[in-house]
Short mmCIF file of C-alpha atoms and ligand atoms in Angstrom, two decimals:
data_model
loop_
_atom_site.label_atom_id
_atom_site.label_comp_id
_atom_site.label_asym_id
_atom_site.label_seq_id
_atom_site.Cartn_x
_atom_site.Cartn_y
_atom_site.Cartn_z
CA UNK A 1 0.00 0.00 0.00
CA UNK A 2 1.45 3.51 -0.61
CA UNK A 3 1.79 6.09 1.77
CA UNK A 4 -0.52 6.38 4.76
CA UNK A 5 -1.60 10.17 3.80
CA UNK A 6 -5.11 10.72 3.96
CA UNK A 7 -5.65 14.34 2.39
CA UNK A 8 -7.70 14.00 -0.79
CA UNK A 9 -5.80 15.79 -4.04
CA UNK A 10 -7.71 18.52 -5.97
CA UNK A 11 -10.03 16.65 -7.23
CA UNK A 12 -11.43 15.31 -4.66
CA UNK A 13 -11.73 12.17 -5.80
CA UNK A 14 -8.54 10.21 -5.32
CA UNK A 15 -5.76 10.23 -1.71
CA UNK A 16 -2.24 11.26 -1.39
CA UNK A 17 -0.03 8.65 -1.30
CA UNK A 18 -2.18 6.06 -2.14
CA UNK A 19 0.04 3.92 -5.13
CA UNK A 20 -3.67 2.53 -6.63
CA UNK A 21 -2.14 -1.09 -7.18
CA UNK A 22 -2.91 -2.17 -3.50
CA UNK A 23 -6.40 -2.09 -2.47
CA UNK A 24 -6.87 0.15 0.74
CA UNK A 25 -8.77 -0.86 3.38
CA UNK A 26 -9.07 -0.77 7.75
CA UNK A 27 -7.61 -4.15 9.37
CA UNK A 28 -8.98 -4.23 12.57
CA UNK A 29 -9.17 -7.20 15.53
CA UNK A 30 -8.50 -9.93 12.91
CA UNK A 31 -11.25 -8.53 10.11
CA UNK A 32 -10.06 -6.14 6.96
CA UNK A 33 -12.77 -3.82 7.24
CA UNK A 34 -13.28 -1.40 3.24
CA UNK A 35 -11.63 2.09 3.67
CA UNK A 36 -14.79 3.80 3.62
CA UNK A 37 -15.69 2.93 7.08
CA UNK A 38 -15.24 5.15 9.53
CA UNK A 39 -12.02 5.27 11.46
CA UNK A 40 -13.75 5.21 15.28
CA UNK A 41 -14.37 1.02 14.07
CA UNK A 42 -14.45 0.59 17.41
CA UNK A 43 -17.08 2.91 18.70
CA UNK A 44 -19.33 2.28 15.07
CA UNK A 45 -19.46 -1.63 15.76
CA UNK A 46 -20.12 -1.08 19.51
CA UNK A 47 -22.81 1.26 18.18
CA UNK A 48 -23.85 -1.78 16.42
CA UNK A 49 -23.57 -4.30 18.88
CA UNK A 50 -25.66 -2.71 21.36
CA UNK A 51 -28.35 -1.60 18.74
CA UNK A 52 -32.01 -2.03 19.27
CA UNK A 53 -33.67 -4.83 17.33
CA UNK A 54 -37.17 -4.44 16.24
CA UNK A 55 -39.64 -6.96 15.81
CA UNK A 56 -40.28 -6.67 11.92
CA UNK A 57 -36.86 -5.53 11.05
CA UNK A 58 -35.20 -7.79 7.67
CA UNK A 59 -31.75 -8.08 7.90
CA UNK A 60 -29.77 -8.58 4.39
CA UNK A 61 -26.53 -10.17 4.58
CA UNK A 62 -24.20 -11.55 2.04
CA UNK A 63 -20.22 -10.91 0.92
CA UNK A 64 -20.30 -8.08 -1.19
CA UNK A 65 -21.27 -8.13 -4.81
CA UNK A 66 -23.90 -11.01 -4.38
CA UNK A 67 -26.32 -9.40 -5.46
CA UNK A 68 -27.23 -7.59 -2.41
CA UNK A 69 -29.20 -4.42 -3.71
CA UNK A 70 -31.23 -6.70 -5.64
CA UNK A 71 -32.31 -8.48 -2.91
CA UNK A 72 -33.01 -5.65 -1.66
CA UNK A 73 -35.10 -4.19 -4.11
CA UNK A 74 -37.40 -6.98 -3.91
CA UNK A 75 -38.09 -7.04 0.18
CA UNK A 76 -38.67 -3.35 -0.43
CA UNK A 77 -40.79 -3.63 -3.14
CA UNK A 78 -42.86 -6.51 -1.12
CA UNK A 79 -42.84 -4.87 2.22
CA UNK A 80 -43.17 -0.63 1.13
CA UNK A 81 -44.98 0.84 -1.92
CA UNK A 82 -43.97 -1.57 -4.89
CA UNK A 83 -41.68 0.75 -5.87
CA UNK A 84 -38.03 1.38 -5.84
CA UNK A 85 -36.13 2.03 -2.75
CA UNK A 86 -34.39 5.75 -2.81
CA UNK A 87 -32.88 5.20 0.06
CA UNK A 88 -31.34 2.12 1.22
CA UNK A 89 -29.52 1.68 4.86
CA UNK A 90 -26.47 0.06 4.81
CA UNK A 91 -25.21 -0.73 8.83
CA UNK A 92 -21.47 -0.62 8.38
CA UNK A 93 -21.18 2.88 6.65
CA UNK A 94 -24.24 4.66 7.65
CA UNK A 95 -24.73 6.91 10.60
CA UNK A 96 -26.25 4.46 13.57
CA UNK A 97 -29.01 7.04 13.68
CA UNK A 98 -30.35 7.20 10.88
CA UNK A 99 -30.45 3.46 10.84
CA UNK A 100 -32.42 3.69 14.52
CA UNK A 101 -34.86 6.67 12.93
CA UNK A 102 -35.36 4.94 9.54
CA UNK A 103 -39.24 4.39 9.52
CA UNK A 104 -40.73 0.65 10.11
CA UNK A 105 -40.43 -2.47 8.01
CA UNK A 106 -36.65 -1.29 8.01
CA UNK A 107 -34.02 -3.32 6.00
CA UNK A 108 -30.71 -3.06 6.87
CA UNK A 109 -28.07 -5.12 4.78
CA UNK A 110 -24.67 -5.40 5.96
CA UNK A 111 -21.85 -7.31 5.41
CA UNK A 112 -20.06 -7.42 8.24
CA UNK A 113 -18.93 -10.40 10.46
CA UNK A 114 -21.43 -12.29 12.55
CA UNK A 115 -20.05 -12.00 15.70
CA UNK A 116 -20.13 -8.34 15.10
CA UNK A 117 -24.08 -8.02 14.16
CA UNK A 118 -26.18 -6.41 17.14
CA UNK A 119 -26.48 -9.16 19.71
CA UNK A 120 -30.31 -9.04 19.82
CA UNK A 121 -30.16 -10.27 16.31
CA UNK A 122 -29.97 -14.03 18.27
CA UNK A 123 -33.34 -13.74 19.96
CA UNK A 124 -35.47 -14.33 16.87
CA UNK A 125 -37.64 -11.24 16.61
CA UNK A 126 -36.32 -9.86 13.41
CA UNK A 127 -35.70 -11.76 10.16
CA UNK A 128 -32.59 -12.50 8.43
CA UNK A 129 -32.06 -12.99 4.49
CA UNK A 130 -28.32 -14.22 3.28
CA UNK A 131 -27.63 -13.31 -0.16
CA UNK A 132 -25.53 -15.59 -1.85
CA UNK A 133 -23.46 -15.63 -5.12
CA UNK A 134 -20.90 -18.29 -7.33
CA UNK A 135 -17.22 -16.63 -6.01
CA UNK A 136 -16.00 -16.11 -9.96
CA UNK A 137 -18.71 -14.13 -10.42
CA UNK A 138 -18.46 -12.13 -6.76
CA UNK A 139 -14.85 -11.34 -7.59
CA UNK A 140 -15.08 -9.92 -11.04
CA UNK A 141 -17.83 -7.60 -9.74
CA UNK A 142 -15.71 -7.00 -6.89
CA UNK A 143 -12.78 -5.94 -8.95
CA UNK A 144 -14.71 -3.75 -11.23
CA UNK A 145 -16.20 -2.22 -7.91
CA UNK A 146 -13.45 -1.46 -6.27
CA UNK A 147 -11.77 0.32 -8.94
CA UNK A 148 -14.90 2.79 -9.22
CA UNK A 149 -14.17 3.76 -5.50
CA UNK A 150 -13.02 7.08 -4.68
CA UNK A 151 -10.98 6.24 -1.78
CA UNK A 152 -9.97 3.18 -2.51
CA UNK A 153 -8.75 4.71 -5.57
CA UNK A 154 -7.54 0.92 -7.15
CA UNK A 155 -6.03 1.08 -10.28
CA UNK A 156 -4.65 -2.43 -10.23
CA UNK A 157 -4.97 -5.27 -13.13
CA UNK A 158 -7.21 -8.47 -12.88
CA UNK A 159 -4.53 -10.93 -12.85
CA UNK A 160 -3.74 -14.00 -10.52
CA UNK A 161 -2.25 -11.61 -7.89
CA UNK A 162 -5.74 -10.31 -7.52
CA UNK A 163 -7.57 -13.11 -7.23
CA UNK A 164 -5.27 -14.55 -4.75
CA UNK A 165 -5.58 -11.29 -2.90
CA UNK A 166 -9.46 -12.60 -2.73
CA UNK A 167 -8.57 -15.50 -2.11
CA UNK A 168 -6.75 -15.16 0.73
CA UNK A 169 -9.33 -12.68 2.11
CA UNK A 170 -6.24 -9.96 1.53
CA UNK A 171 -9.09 -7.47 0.80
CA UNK A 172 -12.02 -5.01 1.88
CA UNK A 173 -14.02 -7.15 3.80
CA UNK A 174 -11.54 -10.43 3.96
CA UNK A 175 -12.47 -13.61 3.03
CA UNK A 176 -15.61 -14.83 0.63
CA UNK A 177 -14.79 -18.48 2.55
CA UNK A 178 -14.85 -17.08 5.94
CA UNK A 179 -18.77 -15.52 5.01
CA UNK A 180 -20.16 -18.13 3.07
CA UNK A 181 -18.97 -20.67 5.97
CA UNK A 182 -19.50 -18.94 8.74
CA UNK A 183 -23.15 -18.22 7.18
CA UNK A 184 -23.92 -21.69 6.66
CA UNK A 185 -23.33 -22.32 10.10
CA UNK A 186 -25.56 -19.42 11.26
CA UNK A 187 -29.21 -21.37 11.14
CA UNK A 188 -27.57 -24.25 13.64
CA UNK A 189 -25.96 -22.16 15.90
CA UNK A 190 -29.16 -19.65 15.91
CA UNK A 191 -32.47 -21.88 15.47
CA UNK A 192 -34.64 -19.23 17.19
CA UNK A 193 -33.86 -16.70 13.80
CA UNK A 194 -36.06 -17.04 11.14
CA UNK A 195 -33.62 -17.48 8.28
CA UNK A 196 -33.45 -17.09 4.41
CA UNK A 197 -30.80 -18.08 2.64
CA UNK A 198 -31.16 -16.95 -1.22
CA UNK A 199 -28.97 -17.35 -4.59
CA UNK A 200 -28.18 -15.16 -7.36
CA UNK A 201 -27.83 -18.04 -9.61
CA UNK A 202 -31.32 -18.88 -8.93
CA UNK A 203 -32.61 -15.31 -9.15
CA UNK A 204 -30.99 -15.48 -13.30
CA UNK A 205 -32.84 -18.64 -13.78
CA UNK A 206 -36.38 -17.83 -12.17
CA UNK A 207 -37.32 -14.23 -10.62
CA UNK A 208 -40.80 -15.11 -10.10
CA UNK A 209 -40.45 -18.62 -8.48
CA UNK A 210 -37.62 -16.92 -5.79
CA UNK A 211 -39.76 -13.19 -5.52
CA UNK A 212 -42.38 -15.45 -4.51
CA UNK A 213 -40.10 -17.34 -2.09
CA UNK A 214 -39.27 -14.37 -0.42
CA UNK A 215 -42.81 -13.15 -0.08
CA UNK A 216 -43.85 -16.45 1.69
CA UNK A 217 -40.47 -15.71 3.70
CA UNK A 218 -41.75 -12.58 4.54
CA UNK A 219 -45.83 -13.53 5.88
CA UNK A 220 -46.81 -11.78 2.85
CA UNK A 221 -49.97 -12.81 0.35
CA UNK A 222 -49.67 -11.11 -2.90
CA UNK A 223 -51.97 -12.24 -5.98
CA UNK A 224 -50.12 -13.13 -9.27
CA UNK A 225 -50.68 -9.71 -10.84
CA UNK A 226 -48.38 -7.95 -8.12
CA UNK A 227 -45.83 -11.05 -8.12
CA UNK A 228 -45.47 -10.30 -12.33
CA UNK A 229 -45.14 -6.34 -11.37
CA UNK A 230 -42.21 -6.86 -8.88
CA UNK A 231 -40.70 -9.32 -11.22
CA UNK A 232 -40.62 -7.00 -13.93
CA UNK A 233 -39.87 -4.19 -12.14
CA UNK A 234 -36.62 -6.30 -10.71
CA UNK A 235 -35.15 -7.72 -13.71
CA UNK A 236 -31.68 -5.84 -14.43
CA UNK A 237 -32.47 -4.07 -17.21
CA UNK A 238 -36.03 -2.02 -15.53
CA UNK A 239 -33.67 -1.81 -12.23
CA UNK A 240 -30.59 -0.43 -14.31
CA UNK A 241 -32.69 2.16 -16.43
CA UNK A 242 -34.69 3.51 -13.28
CA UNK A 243 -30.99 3.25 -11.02
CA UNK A 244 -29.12 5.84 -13.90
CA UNK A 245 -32.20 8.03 -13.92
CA UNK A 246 -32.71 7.94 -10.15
CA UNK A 247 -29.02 7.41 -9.07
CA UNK A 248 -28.34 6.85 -5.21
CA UNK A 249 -27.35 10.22 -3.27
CA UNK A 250 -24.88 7.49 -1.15
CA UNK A 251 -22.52 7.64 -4.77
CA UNK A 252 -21.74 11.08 -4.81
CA UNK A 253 -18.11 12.14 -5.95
CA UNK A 254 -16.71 11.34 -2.45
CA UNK A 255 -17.71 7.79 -2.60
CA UNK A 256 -17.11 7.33 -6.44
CA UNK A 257 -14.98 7.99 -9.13
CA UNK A 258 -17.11 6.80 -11.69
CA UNK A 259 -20.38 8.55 -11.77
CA UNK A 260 -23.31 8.11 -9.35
CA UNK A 261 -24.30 4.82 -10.41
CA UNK A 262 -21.73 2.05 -10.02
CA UNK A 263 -23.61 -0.61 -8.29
CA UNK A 264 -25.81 -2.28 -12.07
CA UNK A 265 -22.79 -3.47 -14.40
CA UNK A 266 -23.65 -6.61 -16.43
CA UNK A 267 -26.04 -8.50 -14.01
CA UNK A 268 -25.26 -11.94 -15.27
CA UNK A 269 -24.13 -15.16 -14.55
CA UNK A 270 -20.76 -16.52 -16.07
CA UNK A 271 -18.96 -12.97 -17.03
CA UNK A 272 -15.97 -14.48 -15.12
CA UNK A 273 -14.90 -16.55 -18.14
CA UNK A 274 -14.41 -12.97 -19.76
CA UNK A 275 -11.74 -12.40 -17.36
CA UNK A 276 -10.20 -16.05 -16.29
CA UNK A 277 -7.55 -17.50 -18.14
CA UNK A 278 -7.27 -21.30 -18.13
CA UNK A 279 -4.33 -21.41 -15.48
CA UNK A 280 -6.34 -18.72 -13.12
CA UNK A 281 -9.32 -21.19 -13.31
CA UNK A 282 -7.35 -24.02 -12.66
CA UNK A 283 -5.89 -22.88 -9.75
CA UNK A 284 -9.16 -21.03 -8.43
CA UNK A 285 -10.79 -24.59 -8.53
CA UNK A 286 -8.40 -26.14 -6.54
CA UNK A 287 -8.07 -23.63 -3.70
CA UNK A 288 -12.05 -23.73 -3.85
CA UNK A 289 -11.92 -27.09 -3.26
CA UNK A 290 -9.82 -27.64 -0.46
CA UNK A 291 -11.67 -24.75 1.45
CA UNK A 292 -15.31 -25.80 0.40
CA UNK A 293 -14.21 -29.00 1.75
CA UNK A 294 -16.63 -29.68 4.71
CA UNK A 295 -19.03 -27.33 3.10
CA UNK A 296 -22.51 -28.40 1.61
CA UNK A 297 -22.58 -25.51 -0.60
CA UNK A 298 -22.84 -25.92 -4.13
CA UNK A 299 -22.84 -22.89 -6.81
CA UNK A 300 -23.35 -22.60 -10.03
CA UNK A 301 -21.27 -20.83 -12.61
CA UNK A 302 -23.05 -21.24 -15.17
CA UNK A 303 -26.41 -21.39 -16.51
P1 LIG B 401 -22.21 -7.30 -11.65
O1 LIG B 401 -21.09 -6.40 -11.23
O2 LIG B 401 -21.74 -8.68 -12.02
O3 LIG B 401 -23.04 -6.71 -12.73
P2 LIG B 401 -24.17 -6.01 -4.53
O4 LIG B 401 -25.51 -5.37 -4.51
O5 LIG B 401 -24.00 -7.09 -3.52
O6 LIG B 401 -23.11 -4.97 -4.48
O7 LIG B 401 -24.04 -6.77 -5.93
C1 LIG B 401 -23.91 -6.06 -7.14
C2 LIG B 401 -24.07 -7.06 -8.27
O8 LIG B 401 -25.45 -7.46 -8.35
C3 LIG B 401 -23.69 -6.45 -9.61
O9 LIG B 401 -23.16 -7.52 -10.40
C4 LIG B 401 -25.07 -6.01 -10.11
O10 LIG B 401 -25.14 -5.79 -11.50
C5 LIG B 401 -25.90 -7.19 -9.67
N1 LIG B 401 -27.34 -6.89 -9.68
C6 LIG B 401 -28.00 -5.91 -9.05
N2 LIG B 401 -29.30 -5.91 -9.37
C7 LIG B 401 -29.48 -6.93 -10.24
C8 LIG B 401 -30.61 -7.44 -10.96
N3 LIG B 401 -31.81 -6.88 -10.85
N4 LIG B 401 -30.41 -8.52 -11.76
C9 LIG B 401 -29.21 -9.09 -11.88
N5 LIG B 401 -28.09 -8.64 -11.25
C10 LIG B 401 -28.23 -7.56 -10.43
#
């Protein structure tokens, strides 16, 4: 990583010091936490610890770039006005305030460790949905995502020493293996929480069938007219087109480098094979292997 300087240069959108080949981010108590959280990490996830659960709060979880705002978009479109959320509430950035004042059904997705989620998470009252995405995929989304981040500021190649960066959890947010496994565990070790776990791959291959899955999730009845209309309105391109004319005020020119809307690239499954060559694959399989050992995970890759 280059220097440690954390002015911003003229334009605002890029630090001093920072080389843009290593990606930046906040290592704290065994966990690499993205540059863009605050620096009081300590204070922020005692703020979230301690934080008061409420009955019909949904919690989204997943490893970033699984898909997460989508998931999103459809428990807010089910539980609010059928209509696009403009303002989402994401627990490891936002202000723990806002998050305590947003109004009732909130959902709050985060993607920060377990053992770090507010403690009252355990008892059962609120519901949790775990967002979940084939790794290629995650990491090709996650490269082209952190390069359109303003602090982060990574101007790096997609080459093996990336991916074994991800890997190796050497990156915002650490390890895919450590989520996905820790996540898996999370219904046995917490029976009272009323638990979804949901796949991107399965999203691609039939919107309606999981939309529907969530609404049953969720306690809620809605006829097959409405089921069509949140379908529709969820599929890439409708979410895409009403994203760059609506863009998020959270992407503004201190969070991004690359416009306002940098969250709807491609929105498919198998663009990895664009950016894999044979030997990265290769070896990707094999360190997938050994660590999805005791794991009864299967994804996807392609459809
Ligand atoms: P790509 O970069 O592969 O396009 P997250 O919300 O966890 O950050 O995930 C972002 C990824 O989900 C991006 O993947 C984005 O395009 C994809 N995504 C968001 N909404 C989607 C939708 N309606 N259909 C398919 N993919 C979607």
């Amino acid at each position: 990583m280059g220097g440690a300087a954390d002015e911003t240069d003229q334009s605002g959108t890029k630090e001093k010091g920072n080389d843009g080949y290593e990606i930046r981010m906040k290592p704290y108590e065994g966990f690499n936490y993205p540059y863009e959280f605050t620096d009081d990490i300590a204070g922020h996830l005692r703020n979230i610890r301690d934080m008061e659960i409420k009955d019909d709060d949904v919690f989204i979880t997943s490893y970033p770039k699984s898909g997460t705002h989508w998931i999103y978009e459809i428990v807010y479109m089910l539980l609010h006005d059928r209509s696009y959320c403009r303002q989402h509430h994401l627990l490891d950035i936002d202000n723990i305030d806002d998050i305590n004042n947003a109004p009732s059904p909130r959902i709050i997705m985060t993607h920060i460790p377990i053992d770090r989620l507010p403690w009252q998470l355990s008892q059962g009252r609120a519901k949790v949905i775990y967002m979940t995405r084939n790794p290629k995929d995650v990491i090709v989304s996650y490269f082209c995502f952190v390069k359109r981040l303003a602090k982060t500021a990574f101007d790096g190649e997609f080459n093996y020493a990336f991916l074994e960066k991800f890997l190796y959890g050497k990156v915002p947010y650490d390890s895919w293996f450590r989520s996905v496994l820790s996540w898996e565990r999370f219904p046995q070790t917490n029976p009272k929480v009323p638990f979804l776990t949901m796949n991107y791959e399965d999203m691609k291959s039939n919107l309606r069938q999981q939309v529907e899955r969530v609404s049953l999730f969720l306690g809620q009845t809605i006829d097959g007219d409405t089921l069509d209309t949140i379908t529709d309105k969820c599929s890439f391109v409708q979410t895409q087109k009403d994203k760059r004319e609506n863009p998020d005020s959270r992407f503004n020119s201190t969070m991004s480098r690359d416009g306002p809307e940098i969250i709807y690239r491609k929105g498919e499954v198998g663009d990895w094979k664009n950016w894999f060559t044979v030997a990265d694959n290769e070896k990707f399989d094999q360190i997938y292997k050994e660590k999805m050992s005791q794991s009864k995970l299967s994804f996807r890759f392609s459809l």
